[in-house]
Amino acid sequence: MSDLAARVAALESNLETAKANYNESLDTIWMLLASTLVFFMHSGFSLLEAGAVRFKNTQNILAKNLVVVTVGFLCWYVMGYPLAFGAVENSNQFAGGTGFYMAGFWANKDSLRFWFFQGAFCATGGTIVSGAMAERTQLKGFITFTVLMTSIIYPIVVYWGWSGSGVFNFTDEAGESKSVVGPPLIDFAGSGLVHMVGGIGALCGAVIVGPRKGRYDPETEAHFQGHSIPLCVLGTFFLWFGWYGFNPGSTGAMHDKATANVAGLVAVNTTLSPCVSGLLVFLLRATVVSPKLLDVGGFCNGILAGLVAITAGCANVEPWEAIMIGIVGGLLYQGASMLLQKLGVDDVVDAFPVHGVCGLWGILALGFFGNPDEGMGGNGAFHGGDQFGTQLFAGFLITIWTAGLSVMIFLPLRLLGMLRMGDEFQDAGADIMEHSPCKAYNASSESSTVPVLTVKVGS
């Protein structure tokens, strides 16, 4: 009997080991799939931004997108991840401080997939900024900002909300999760912690670098239309596709039914919100506001506005609430876009209206929507919850932190002549001035013919 009991115990132990290995494998497959989808979003950003600029600056904006990914991941390796998730022995609510250069990862290989997933998120912040400042920003100034965005600005905001020890979400002595102002922040996939950070940085950069030469001159403003609507549409679809890694992948695991059900809800909400938001903006621009024509570019940004708005609450609200969040997101995007134009802020891709304004709305929406009785972690005021104060506080602190540091970076760069391209660069186009080959397309057409120019190289 003792021999039989020993065999049963051994079988049980083997079964538990096999189950743990199986769960770990499932989680890793899920996270790698989600991570590659998020990484693929950079192709969407590249296409969208390339289509939104003029022909003569296509290679330049694509170079900046490549810089964001390559520089961003290296900064995440050196400093970004440690500040965002590097738990210290005596934890604080501001920043982490371990895991520099991935120290300790070899002893805990489970962290590798998490590093990759979050690194793909990190690079998004810089990409959002590149589109807003397109066609007049020097590469060296943009690289400087990208390094600091992915090394300091973004990682510390992430620590506040997702590390489990930050000011927006930490565990008190009683073992309960809370923030410094009440309930813990709800931002499932990063409306505030990711998109809002990028959107605010984009606004600061667009204001400080100034508008493109002639952008608001009545005689030349019509010449600033993007050169390829097809690229914008393809980029939008690529981004939307990648968002199904961005949002569902934020479950962090996939080895039990409950988590699978959450991922299903997230996917549904990630579909409904952009559908209604995009259609609303398309309808408004066709019938109510300028241009009162069918605006495909506006349709694209309306879709992205809905995606950003639902990112925070995609796991915490019911589908009908996702539709309401998307409607408000579309209205806010349209209003913010019109306001920037009225103020003369040259945001080439409407990065701030899409990511900044709708990112803020995304976290504030959780102060209203989300039923705690449905078991989804919601705590909205419409259902008797008390979440709004935390969401508002998070929006305020993210704004102050990101705007303050962005201004501290961009303003000295502008004063040192490292940020804005010179007029000759802008007139000729960055592609012909500093890229090889000197045009993005080889098609033989009037629009792609490179003019013979005599210019002074320098910006």
Short mmCIF file of C-alpha atoms in Angstrom, two decimals:
data_model
loop_
_atom_site.label_atom_id
_atom_site.label_comp_id
_atom_site.label_asym_id
_atom_site.label_seq_id
_atom_site.Cartn_x
_atom_site.Cartn_y
_atom_site.Cartn_z
CA MET A 1 0.00 0.00 0.00
CA SER A 2 2.80 2.39 0.82
CA ASP A 3 4.29 1.77 -2.63
CA LEU A 4 0.93 2.50 -4.27
CA ALA A 5 0.50 5.70 -2.24
CA ALA A 6 3.95 6.83 -3.29
CA ARG A 7 3.11 6.19 -6.94
CA VAL A 8 -0.15 8.12 -6.64
CA ALA A 9 1.66 11.00 -4.98
CA ALA A 10 4.26 10.98 -7.76
CA LEU A 11 1.56 10.96 -10.42
CA GLU A 12 -0.22 13.86 -8.73
CA SER A 13 3.03 15.78 -8.56
CA ASN A 14 3.75 15.07 -12.24
CA LEU A 15 0.22 16.11 -13.14
CA GLU A 16 0.57 19.40 -11.31
CA THR A 17 3.92 20.04 -12.98
CA ALA A 18 2.45 19.24 -16.39
CA LYS A 19 -0.53 21.50 -15.70
CA ALA A 20 1.75 24.37 -14.64
CA ASN A 21 3.92 23.91 -17.74
CA TYR A 22 0.84 23.77 -19.95
CA ASN A 23 -0.57 26.95 -18.42
CA GLU A 24 2.76 28.70 -18.81
CA SER A 25 2.94 27.64 -22.44
CA LEU A 26 -0.59 28.87 -23.13
CA ASP A 27 0.14 32.21 -21.49
CA THR A 28 3.37 32.62 -23.44
CA ILE A 29 1.75 31.78 -26.78
CA TRP A 30 -1.06 34.23 -26.04
CA MET A 31 1.28 37.03 -24.99
CA LEU A 32 3.63 36.54 -27.92
CA LEU A 33 0.70 36.64 -30.32
CA ALA A 34 -0.63 39.80 -28.69
CA SER A 35 2.84 41.36 -28.61
CA THR A 36 3.41 40.79 -32.31
CA LEU A 37 0.03 42.36 -33.06
CA VAL A 38 0.99 45.42 -31.01
CA PHE A 39 4.35 45.51 -32.77
CA PHE A 40 2.52 45.31 -36.10
CA MET A 41 0.68 48.52 -35.16
CA HIS A 42 3.85 50.40 -36.00
CA SER A 43 3.31 49.49 -39.64
CA GLY A 44 -0.11 51.09 -39.29
CA PHE A 45 1.34 54.24 -37.77
CA SER A 46 3.92 54.36 -40.57
CA LEU A 47 1.34 54.03 -43.35
CA LEU A 48 -1.06 56.51 -41.77
CA GLU A 49 1.60 59.15 -41.19
CA ALA A 50 3.17 58.62 -44.62
CA GLY A 51 -0.20 59.18 -46.26
CA ALA A 52 -0.90 62.27 -44.17
CA VAL A 53 2.25 64.15 -45.19
CA ARG A 54 3.13 65.62 -48.55
CA PHE A 55 4.98 63.52 -51.10
CA LYS A 56 8.27 65.34 -50.52
CA ASN A 57 8.46 64.29 -46.84
CA THR A 58 7.42 60.63 -47.08
CA GLN A 59 10.81 59.06 -46.38
CA ASN A 60 11.47 61.46 -43.55
CA ILE A 61 8.38 60.48 -41.58
CA LEU A 62 9.04 56.79 -42.26
CA ALA A 63 12.58 57.22 -40.92
CA LYS A 64 11.16 58.67 -37.72
CA ASN A 65 8.83 55.70 -37.30
CA LEU A 66 11.77 53.34 -37.67
CA VAL A 67 13.76 55.41 -35.17
CA VAL A 68 10.95 55.23 -32.62
CA VAL A 69 10.86 51.43 -32.67
CA THR A 70 14.61 50.84 -32.68
CA VAL A 71 15.58 53.56 -30.21
CA GLY A 72 12.47 52.98 -28.11
CA PHE A 73 13.14 49.29 -27.51
CA LEU A 74 16.80 49.95 -26.64
CA CYS A 75 15.78 52.63 -24.14
CA TRP A 76 13.20 50.22 -22.71
CA TYR A 77 16.01 47.66 -22.28
CA VAL A 78 18.37 50.07 -20.56
CA MET A 79 16.13 52.25 -18.41
CA GLY A 80 12.45 52.20 -19.35
CA TYR A 81 11.48 48.79 -18.00
CA PRO A 82 13.37 49.21 -14.71
CA LEU A 83 11.57 52.50 -13.99
CA ALA A 84 8.20 51.08 -15.01
CA PHE A 85 8.26 47.62 -13.42
CA GLY A 86 11.55 47.21 -11.55
CA ALA A 87 10.32 46.45 -8.04
CA VAL A 88 12.61 47.69 -5.28
CA GLU A 89 12.94 46.29 -1.76
CA ASN A 90 11.55 49.40 -0.10
CA SER A 91 8.90 50.24 -2.66
CA ASN A 92 7.79 53.78 -3.32
CA GLN A 93 4.89 55.24 -5.27
CA PHE A 94 6.96 57.12 -7.85
CA ALA A 95 9.26 54.80 -9.82
CA GLY A 96 10.94 51.41 -9.91
CA GLY A 97 14.67 50.84 -9.81
CA THR A 98 15.73 47.27 -10.60
CA GLY A 99 16.21 45.20 -13.75
CA PHE A 100 18.48 47.60 -15.65
CA TYR A 101 19.77 45.92 -18.82
CA MET A 102 17.36 43.05 -17.98
CA ALA A 103 19.40 42.06 -14.93
CA GLY A 104 17.82 39.08 -13.19
CA PHE A 105 15.71 38.01 -16.16
CA TRP A 106 17.74 34.87 -16.72
CA ALA A 107 16.67 33.61 -13.31
CA ASN A 108 13.04 34.45 -14.04
CA LYS A 109 12.42 33.79 -17.71
CA ASP A 110 8.67 34.29 -17.28
CA SER A 111 9.41 38.03 -17.39
CA LEU A 112 10.72 37.91 -20.96
CA ARG A 113 7.30 37.80 -22.61
CA PHE A 114 6.04 40.61 -20.37
CA TRP A 115 9.08 42.75 -21.26
CA PHE A 116 8.38 42.32 -24.97
CA PHE A 117 4.67 43.10 -24.67
CA GLN A 118 5.19 46.23 -22.61
CA GLY A 119 8.13 47.35 -24.78
CA ALA A 120 5.85 47.41 -27.82
CA PHE A 121 3.51 49.67 -25.84
CA CYS A 122 6.37 51.98 -24.90
CA ALA A 123 7.38 52.73 -28.48
CA THR A 124 3.82 53.84 -29.23
CA GLY A 125 4.25 57.05 -27.23
CA GLY A 126 7.02 58.35 -29.47
CA THR A 127 5.21 57.32 -32.65
CA ILE A 128 2.18 59.41 -31.70
CA VAL A 129 4.42 62.47 -31.33
CA SER A 130 6.14 61.98 -34.69
CA GLY A 131 2.91 62.37 -36.64
CA ALA A 132 1.90 65.60 -34.93
CA MET A 133 5.25 67.26 -35.66
CA ALA A 134 5.72 65.92 -39.18
CA GLU A 135 7.25 67.84 -42.08
CA ARG A 136 9.19 70.44 -40.06
CA THR A 137 11.01 68.60 -37.25
CA GLN A 138 14.71 67.79 -37.38
CA LEU A 139 15.64 64.18 -36.84
CA LYS A 140 18.20 64.91 -34.12
CA GLY A 141 15.68 66.84 -32.06
CA PHE A 142 13.06 64.13 -32.48
CA ILE A 143 15.51 61.40 -31.48
CA THR A 144 16.42 63.36 -28.34
CA PHE A 145 12.77 63.55 -27.33
CA THR A 146 12.17 59.88 -28.17
CA VAL A 147 15.03 58.80 -25.90
CA LEU A 148 13.63 60.77 -22.96
CA MET A 149 10.02 59.79 -23.67
CA THR A 150 10.78 56.05 -23.70
CA SER A 151 13.35 56.21 -20.88
CA ILE A 152 11.64 58.48 -18.35
CA ILE A 153 8.32 60.13 -19.20
CA TYR A 154 6.33 57.08 -20.24
CA PRO A 155 7.89 54.47 -17.89
CA ILE A 156 7.20 56.47 -14.75
CA VAL A 157 3.55 57.00 -15.71
CA VAL A 158 3.28 53.25 -16.27
CA TYR A 159 4.77 52.61 -12.82
CA TRP A 160 2.09 54.81 -11.26
CA GLY A 161 -0.70 52.73 -12.78
CA TRP A 162 0.45 49.21 -13.65
CA SER A 163 3.32 48.24 -11.35
CA GLY A 164 1.08 47.52 -8.39
CA SER A 165 3.10 49.94 -6.25
CA GLY A 166 2.44 53.33 -7.85
CA VAL A 167 0.43 56.33 -6.81
CA PHE A 168 -2.60 55.22 -8.86
CA ASN A 169 -2.64 51.60 -7.73
CA PHE A 170 -0.90 50.10 -4.70
CA THR A 171 -1.67 47.62 -1.94
CA ASP A 172 -2.19 48.99 1.55
CA GLU A 173 -1.35 47.29 4.85
CA ALA A 174 -4.73 45.56 4.87
CA GLY A 175 -3.96 43.96 1.50
CA GLU A 176 -6.46 46.06 -0.46
CA SER A 177 -5.73 47.81 -3.75
CA LYS A 178 -6.20 51.57 -3.68
CA SER A 179 -4.84 54.89 -4.94
CA VAL A 180 -3.80 57.94 -2.95
CA VAL A 181 -7.26 59.45 -3.52
CA GLY A 182 -9.51 56.41 -3.16
CA PRO A 183 -10.19 53.37 -5.37
CA PRO A 184 -7.38 52.17 -7.66
CA LEU A 185 -7.21 53.55 -11.19
CA ILE A 186 -9.04 51.60 -13.87
CA ASP A 187 -7.12 51.74 -17.14
CA PHE A 188 -7.12 48.22 -18.52
CA ALA A 189 -5.03 48.73 -21.66
CA GLY A 190 -3.84 52.33 -21.55
CA SER A 191 -6.17 55.12 -22.68
CA GLY A 192 -4.45 57.32 -20.13
CA LEU A 193 -1.19 55.56 -19.32
CA VAL A 194 -0.23 55.09 -23.00
CA HIS A 195 -2.28 57.16 -25.44
CA MET A 196 -2.79 60.25 -23.33
CA VAL A 197 0.94 60.44 -22.62
CA GLY A 198 1.70 60.35 -26.34
CA GLY A 199 -1.09 62.81 -27.15
CA ILE A 200 0.05 65.41 -24.64
CA GLY A 201 3.64 65.08 -25.82
CA ALA A 202 2.36 65.57 -29.36
CA LEU A 203 0.53 68.76 -28.45
CA CYS A 204 3.58 70.22 -26.70
CA GLY A 205 5.79 69.35 -29.64
CA ALA A 206 3.40 70.75 -32.26
CA VAL A 207 3.04 74.04 -30.37
CA ILE A 208 6.74 74.54 -29.67
CA VAL A 209 8.05 73.54 -33.10
CA GLY A 210 5.42 75.80 -34.68
CA PRO A 211 3.29 75.24 -37.79
CA ARG A 212 4.72 74.27 -41.14
CA LYS A 213 5.82 77.22 -43.25
CA GLY A 214 2.75 78.63 -44.98
CA ARG A 215 0.32 76.25 -43.27
CA TYR A 216 -2.07 79.02 -42.25
CA ASP A 217 -1.37 81.41 -45.12
CA PRO A 218 -4.64 81.72 -47.10
CA GLU A 219 -2.70 81.57 -50.36
CA THR A 220 -0.89 78.30 -49.60
CA GLU A 221 -2.90 76.41 -46.96
CA ALA A 222 -4.62 74.28 -49.62
CA HIS A 223 -1.23 72.78 -50.54
CA PHE A 224 -0.87 70.92 -47.25
CA GLN A 225 -3.18 67.99 -47.90
CA GLY A 226 -1.68 64.55 -47.35
CA HIS A 227 -0.50 62.88 -50.53
CA SER A 228 -2.18 59.46 -50.14
CA ILE A 229 -5.60 58.72 -48.68
CA PRO A 230 -5.17 55.01 -49.56
CA LEU A 231 -2.14 54.82 -47.26
CA CYS A 232 -4.15 56.49 -44.49
CA VAL A 233 -6.96 53.96 -44.83
CA LEU A 234 -4.59 50.99 -44.92
CA GLY A 235 -2.77 52.39 -41.89
CA THR A 236 -6.06 52.73 -40.02
CA PHE A 237 -7.01 49.12 -40.73
CA PHE A 238 -3.53 47.94 -39.69
CA LEU A 239 -3.85 49.86 -36.43
CA TRP A 240 -7.34 48.51 -35.77
CA PHE A 241 -6.08 44.98 -36.44
CA GLY A 242 -3.18 45.49 -34.06
CA TRP A 243 -5.53 46.83 -31.41
CA TYR A 244 -6.84 43.27 -30.98
CA GLY A 245 -3.44 42.52 -29.49
CA PHE A 246 -3.23 45.81 -27.62
CA ASN A 247 -6.52 45.40 -25.73
CA PRO A 248 -7.27 41.65 -25.42
CA GLY A 249 -3.57 40.97 -24.82
CA SER A 250 -3.71 43.12 -21.71
CA THR A 251 -5.33 40.19 -19.89
CA GLY A 252 -1.71 39.06 -19.46
CA ALA A 253 -2.69 35.38 -19.51
CA MET A 254 -4.92 32.86 -21.29
CA HIS A 255 -5.17 29.54 -19.47
CA ASP A 256 -8.61 29.60 -17.85
CA LYS A 257 -12.21 30.19 -18.87
CA ALA A 258 -12.66 33.41 -16.88
CA THR A 259 -9.72 35.11 -18.60
CA ALA A 260 -10.88 33.86 -21.98
CA ASN A 261 -14.29 35.39 -21.37
CA VAL A 262 -12.68 38.73 -20.46
CA ALA A 263 -10.67 38.66 -23.69
CA GLY A 264 -13.87 38.00 -25.63
CA LEU A 265 -15.61 40.98 -24.03
CA VAL A 266 -12.59 43.16 -24.74
CA ALA A 267 -12.62 42.19 -28.41
CA VAL A 268 -16.32 42.97 -28.72
CA ASN A 269 -15.95 46.40 -27.12
CA THR A 270 -12.83 47.10 -29.19
CA THR A 271 -15.02 46.55 -32.26
CA LEU A 272 -18.18 48.45 -31.34
CA SER A 273 -16.69 51.70 -30.05
CA PRO A 274 -14.64 52.57 -33.17
CA CYS A 275 -17.51 51.59 -35.46
CA VAL A 276 -19.88 54.13 -33.94
CA SER A 277 -17.21 56.79 -33.44
CA GLY A 278 -15.95 56.58 -37.02
CA LEU A 279 -19.44 56.70 -38.50
CA LEU A 280 -20.36 59.68 -36.32
CA VAL A 281 -17.35 61.75 -37.42
CA PHE A 282 -17.93 60.77 -41.06
CA LEU A 283 -21.58 61.87 -40.78
CA LEU A 284 -20.75 65.13 -39.02
CA ARG A 285 -18.19 66.14 -41.63
CA ALA A 286 -20.56 65.22 -44.44
CA THR A 287 -23.58 67.15 -43.17
CA VAL A 288 -22.83 69.50 -40.26
CA VAL A 289 -19.25 70.80 -40.15
CA SER A 290 -16.59 71.56 -42.74
CA PRO A 291 -15.98 70.29 -45.37
CA LYS A 292 -19.63 69.07 -45.62
CA LEU A 293 -18.34 66.40 -47.98
CA LEU A 294 -17.42 62.75 -47.54
CA ASP A 295 -14.13 62.99 -45.60
CA VAL A 296 -12.36 59.63 -45.63
CA GLY A 297 -9.45 60.93 -43.57
CA GLY A 298 -11.90 62.13 -40.93
CA PHE A 299 -13.54 58.70 -40.99
CA CYS A 300 -10.15 57.13 -40.24
CA ASN A 301 -9.44 59.43 -37.30
CA GLY A 302 -12.97 58.91 -35.98
CA ILE A 303 -12.30 55.17 -35.89
CA LEU A 304 -9.01 55.72 -34.05
CA ALA A 305 -10.74 58.06 -31.59
CA GLY A 306 -13.19 55.31 -30.70
CA LEU A 307 -10.37 52.81 -30.27
CA VAL A 308 -8.44 55.09 -27.93
CA ALA A 309 -11.56 55.95 -25.93
CA ILE A 310 -12.50 52.31 -25.23
CA THR A 311 -8.97 51.13 -24.43
CA ALA A 312 -9.22 51.97 -20.71
CA GLY A 313 -12.58 50.35 -20.06
CA CYS A 314 -12.74 47.59 -22.66
CA ALA A 315 -12.77 44.90 -19.95
CA ASN A 316 -14.98 46.78 -17.48
CA VAL A 317 -18.06 47.90 -19.41
CA GLU A 318 -20.90 46.23 -21.24
CA PRO A 319 -21.16 46.50 -25.04
CA TRP A 320 -23.90 49.15 -24.91
CA GLU A 321 -21.64 51.25 -22.70
CA ALA A 322 -18.79 50.82 -25.19
CA ILE A 323 -21.07 52.29 -27.84
CA MET A 324 -21.84 55.29 -25.62
CA ILE A 325 -18.13 55.80 -24.92
CA GLY A 326 -17.45 55.68 -28.66
CA ILE A 327 -20.15 58.27 -29.41
CA VAL A 328 -18.75 60.74 -26.90
CA GLY A 329 -15.23 59.99 -28.12
CA GLY A 330 -16.22 60.87 -31.68
CA LEU A 331 -17.79 64.15 -30.59
CA LEU A 332 -14.79 65.09 -28.48
CA TYR A 333 -12.38 64.25 -31.27
CA GLN A 334 -14.26 66.41 -33.76
CA GLY A 335 -14.48 69.33 -31.34
CA ALA A 336 -10.80 69.14 -30.42
CA SER A 337 -9.75 68.91 -34.06
CA MET A 338 -11.71 72.03 -34.95
CA LEU A 339 -10.32 73.86 -31.90
CA LEU A 340 -6.71 73.15 -32.87
CA GLN A 341 -7.31 74.49 -36.35
CA LYS A 342 -8.92 77.62 -34.92
CA LEU A 343 -5.95 78.15 -32.60
CA GLY A 344 -3.45 77.63 -35.41
CA VAL A 345 -1.86 74.51 -33.89
CA ASP A 346 -0.49 72.42 -36.76
CA ASP A 347 -1.08 68.81 -35.69
CA VAL A 348 -0.60 66.98 -38.99
CA VAL A 349 -2.38 63.73 -38.05
CA ASP A 350 -4.67 65.09 -35.29
CA ALA A 351 -2.61 63.17 -32.75
CA PHE A 352 -3.72 65.26 -29.78
CA PRO A 353 -7.47 65.10 -30.53
CA VAL A 354 -7.27 61.35 -31.12
CA HIS A 355 -4.83 60.23 -28.44
CA GLY A 356 -4.75 63.09 -25.93
CA VAL A 357 -8.40 64.14 -25.75
CA CYS A 358 -9.90 60.70 -26.33
CA GLY A 359 -7.30 59.15 -24.03
CA LEU A 360 -8.45 61.47 -21.25
CA TRP A 361 -12.09 60.70 -22.03
CA GLY A 362 -11.26 56.99 -21.96
CA ILE A 363 -10.20 57.08 -18.32
CA LEU A 364 -12.86 59.59 -17.26
CA ALA A 365 -15.55 57.40 -18.83
CA LEU A 366 -14.81 54.75 -16.20
CA GLY A 367 -15.95 57.27 -13.61
CA PHE A 368 -19.42 57.01 -15.14
CA PHE A 369 -19.70 53.58 -16.77
CA GLY A 370 -19.06 50.09 -15.42
CA ASN A 371 -21.48 48.21 -13.17
CA PRO A 372 -19.81 46.72 -10.07
CA ASP A 373 -22.59 44.14 -9.82
CA GLU A 374 -21.63 42.59 -13.16
CA GLY A 375 -18.30 41.29 -11.84
CA MET A 376 -16.18 43.15 -14.43
CA GLY A 377 -14.38 45.49 -12.05
CA GLY A 378 -16.50 48.50 -12.97
CA ASN A 379 -17.24 51.22 -10.45
CA GLY A 380 -19.07 53.93 -12.38
CA ALA A 381 -21.26 56.66 -10.93
CA PHE A 382 -24.19 55.61 -13.14
CA HIS A 383 -24.23 52.38 -11.15
CA GLY A 384 -23.61 53.88 -7.71
CA GLY A 385 -19.79 53.71 -7.84
CA ASP A 386 -17.19 56.20 -6.59
CA GLN A 387 -14.50 55.86 -9.26
CA PHE A 388 -14.59 59.32 -10.85
CA GLY A 389 -12.25 61.06 -8.37
CA THR A 390 -9.41 58.62 -9.03
CA GLN A 391 -9.85 58.81 -12.80
CA LEU A 392 -9.86 62.63 -12.71
CA PHE A 393 -6.80 62.74 -10.47
CA ALA A 394 -4.95 60.39 -12.82
CA GLY A 395 -5.80 62.54 -15.82
CA PHE A 396 -4.58 65.65 -14.04
CA LEU A 397 -1.29 64.13 -12.85
CA ILE A 398 -0.52 62.54 -16.22
CA THR A 399 -1.14 65.89 -17.91
CA ILE A 400 1.09 67.86 -15.53
CA TRP A 401 3.92 65.31 -15.66
CA THR A 402 3.93 64.74 -19.41
CA ALA A 403 3.39 68.36 -20.42
CA GLY A 404 5.97 69.66 -17.94
CA LEU A 405 8.74 67.32 -19.06
CA SER A 406 7.86 67.63 -22.75
CA VAL A 407 8.15 71.42 -22.59
CA MET A 408 11.44 71.09 -20.70
CA ILE A 409 12.77 68.97 -23.58
CA PHE A 410 11.27 70.66 -26.64
CA LEU A 411 11.83 74.28 -25.66
CA PRO A 412 15.63 74.07 -25.21
CA LEU A 413 15.85 72.06 -28.43
CA ARG A 414 13.99 74.84 -30.27
CA LEU A 415 16.17 77.54 -28.73
CA LEU A 416 19.32 75.62 -29.66
CA GLY A 417 18.19 75.29 -33.28
CA MET A 418 17.89 71.50 -33.01
CA LEU A 419 14.15 71.13 -33.44
CA ARG A 420 12.67 73.06 -36.37
CA MET A 421 13.75 72.59 -39.97
CA GLY A 422 14.75 75.72 -41.85
CA ASP A 423 12.53 77.27 -44.50
CA GLU A 424 14.68 75.92 -47.33
CA PHE A 425 14.31 72.39 -45.99
CA GLN A 426 10.56 72.79 -45.72
CA ASP A 427 10.23 74.28 -49.21
CA ALA A 428 12.26 71.59 -50.93
CA GLY A 429 11.15 68.72 -48.69
CA ALA A 430 13.22 66.68 -46.31
CA ASP A 431 13.45 63.73 -48.70
CA ILE A 432 15.44 65.58 -51.35
CA MET A 433 17.50 67.49 -48.79
CA GLU A 434 18.79 64.68 -46.59
CA HIS A 435 17.64 61.26 -47.82
CA SER A 436 18.95 58.77 -50.32
CA PRO A 437 17.32 58.07 -52.68
CA CYS A 438 15.83 61.54 -52.83
CA LYS A 439 12.24 60.45 -53.46
CA ALA A 440 10.03 57.83 -51.89
CA TYR A 441 8.49 56.53 -55.13
CA ASN A 442 9.97 55.75 -58.50
CA ALA A 443 6.74 56.17 -60.46
CA SER A 444 7.15 58.41 -63.48
CA SER A 445 4.65 61.19 -62.93
CA GLU A 446 4.56 64.90 -62.46
CA SER A 447 4.02 64.53 -58.72
CA SER A 448 7.02 62.27 -58.30
CA THR A 449 9.47 64.16 -60.47
CA VAL A 450 12.28 65.54 -58.36
CA PRO A 451 12.89 69.18 -59.23
CA VAL A 452 16.35 70.54 -59.83
CA LEU A 453 17.01 72.87 -56.92
CA THR A 454 19.91 74.98 -55.83
CA VAL A 455 19.64 75.25 -52.09
CA LYS A 456 21.85 75.68 -49.10
CA VAL A 457 21.99 72.42 -47.20
CA GLY A 458 21.22 72.98 -43.57
CA SER A 459 18.27 73.42 -41.28
#
